[in-house]
């Protein structure tokens, strides 16, 4: 997170954060991206491999942040580029 430009991250439509072990990085993410401010440090630190917090400030649903588990094939796609015809 610390390597991102503040304007870039604060204007993002959707942000997905995976497992992080640095609490300073978590606090910075919370500072730069509003929807993450209500997520506890415990929630961030308990993310397992393949789990992400996905945040979207313009979501019209009940919440702005969801905890999701991503299938391994999505995470390890092998670098292929898929094209639609």
GROMACS .gro file of C-alpha atoms in nm:
model
   85
    1UNK     CA    1   0.000   0.000   0.000
    2UNK     CA    2   0.279   0.242   0.085
    3UNK     CA    3   0.405   0.225  -0.273
    4UNK     CA    4   0.070   0.348  -0.413
    5UNK     CA    5   0.003   0.709  -0.493
    6UNK     CA    6  -0.252   0.854  -0.250
    7UNK     CA    7  -0.474   0.990  -0.531
    8UNK     CA    8  -0.467   0.651  -0.704
    9UNK     CA    9  -0.588   0.450  -0.406
   10UNK     CA   10  -0.833   0.708  -0.268
   11UNK     CA   11  -1.014   0.733  -0.604
   12UNK     CA   12  -1.034   0.360  -0.669
   13UNK     CA   13  -1.380   0.217  -0.735
   14UNK     CA   14  -1.297  -0.126  -0.589
   15UNK     CA   15  -1.004  -0.234  -0.372
   16UNK     CA   16  -0.912  -0.591  -0.281
   17UNK     CA   17  -0.670  -0.645   0.008
   18UNK     CA   18  -0.518  -0.983   0.080
   19UNK     CA   19  -0.325  -1.109   0.378
   20UNK     CA   20  -0.091  -0.847   0.524
   21UNK     CA   21   0.134  -0.882   0.827
   22UNK     CA   22   0.242  -0.520   0.863
   23UNK     CA   23  -0.001  -0.325   1.081
   24UNK     CA   24   0.140   0.005   0.955
   25UNK     CA   25   0.043  -0.092   0.599
   26UNK     CA   26  -0.307  -0.183   0.720
   27UNK     CA   27  -0.345   0.155   0.893
   28UNK     CA   28  -0.225   0.331   0.580
   29UNK     CA   29  -0.479   0.142   0.367
   30UNK     CA   30  -0.750   0.244   0.613
   31UNK     CA   31  -0.638   0.606   0.599
   32UNK     CA   32  -0.629   0.619   0.220
   33UNK     CA   33  -0.948   0.424   0.146
   34UNK     CA   34  -1.257   0.520   0.344
   35UNK     CA   35  -1.453   0.192   0.336
   36UNK     CA   36  -1.165   0.012   0.510
   37UNK     CA   37  -1.175   0.242   0.814
   38UNK     CA   38  -1.447   0.040   0.985
   39UNK     CA   39  -1.263  -0.292   0.940
   40UNK     CA   40  -1.087  -0.403   1.257
   41UNK     CA   41  -0.718  -0.482   1.270
   42UNK     CA   42  -0.814  -0.831   1.385
   43UNK     CA   43  -1.014  -0.883   1.063
   44UNK     CA   44  -0.716  -0.778   0.848
   45UNK     CA   45  -0.473  -0.995   1.041
   46UNK     CA   46  -0.694  -1.304   1.030
   47UNK     CA   47  -0.709  -1.323   0.649
   48UNK     CA   48  -0.590  -1.661   0.526
   49UNK     CA   49  -0.432  -1.754   0.194
   50UNK     CA   50  -0.683  -1.685  -0.081
   51UNK     CA   51  -0.900  -1.460   0.135
   52UNK     CA   52  -0.949  -1.094   0.055
   53UNK     CA   53  -1.139  -0.796   0.181
   54UNK     CA   54  -1.310  -0.636  -0.117
   55UNK     CA   55  -1.429  -0.280  -0.063
   56UNK     CA   56  -1.647  -0.065  -0.286
   57UNK     CA   57  -1.769   0.274  -0.161
   58UNK     CA   58  -2.044   0.304  -0.425
   59UNK     CA   59  -2.201  -0.032  -0.345
   60UNK     CA   60  -2.577  -0.009  -0.304
   61UNK     CA   61  -2.591  -0.328  -0.095
   62UNK     CA   62  -2.593  -0.362   0.281
   63UNK     CA   63  -2.216  -0.329   0.324
   64UNK     CA   64  -1.922  -0.163   0.157
   65UNK     CA   65  -1.670  -0.433   0.256
   66UNK     CA   66  -1.698  -0.809   0.205
   67UNK     CA   67  -1.464  -1.090   0.304
   68UNK     CA   68  -1.432  -1.338   0.018
   69UNK     CA   69  -1.237  -1.654  -0.063
   70UNK     CA   70  -1.090  -1.661  -0.414
   71UNK     CA   71  -1.041  -1.992  -0.594
   72UNK     CA   72  -0.674  -2.090  -0.641
   73UNK     CA   73  -0.716  -2.098  -1.020
   74UNK     CA   74  -0.796  -1.727  -1.012
   75UNK     CA   75  -0.485  -1.651  -0.807
   76UNK     CA   76  -0.250  -1.872  -1.010
   77UNK     CA   77  -0.371  -1.822  -1.364
   78UNK     CA   78  -0.024  -1.887  -1.506
   79UNK     CA   79   0.011  -1.546  -1.664
   80UNK     CA   80  -0.207  -1.629  -1.962
   81UNK     CA   81  -0.384  -1.351  -2.142
   82UNK     CA   82  -0.744  -1.430  -2.227
   83UNK     CA   83  -0.905  -1.258  -2.523
   84UNK     CA   84  -1.269  -1.241  -2.609
   85UNK     CA   85  -1.361  -1.288  -2.973
   0.00000   0.00000   0.00000
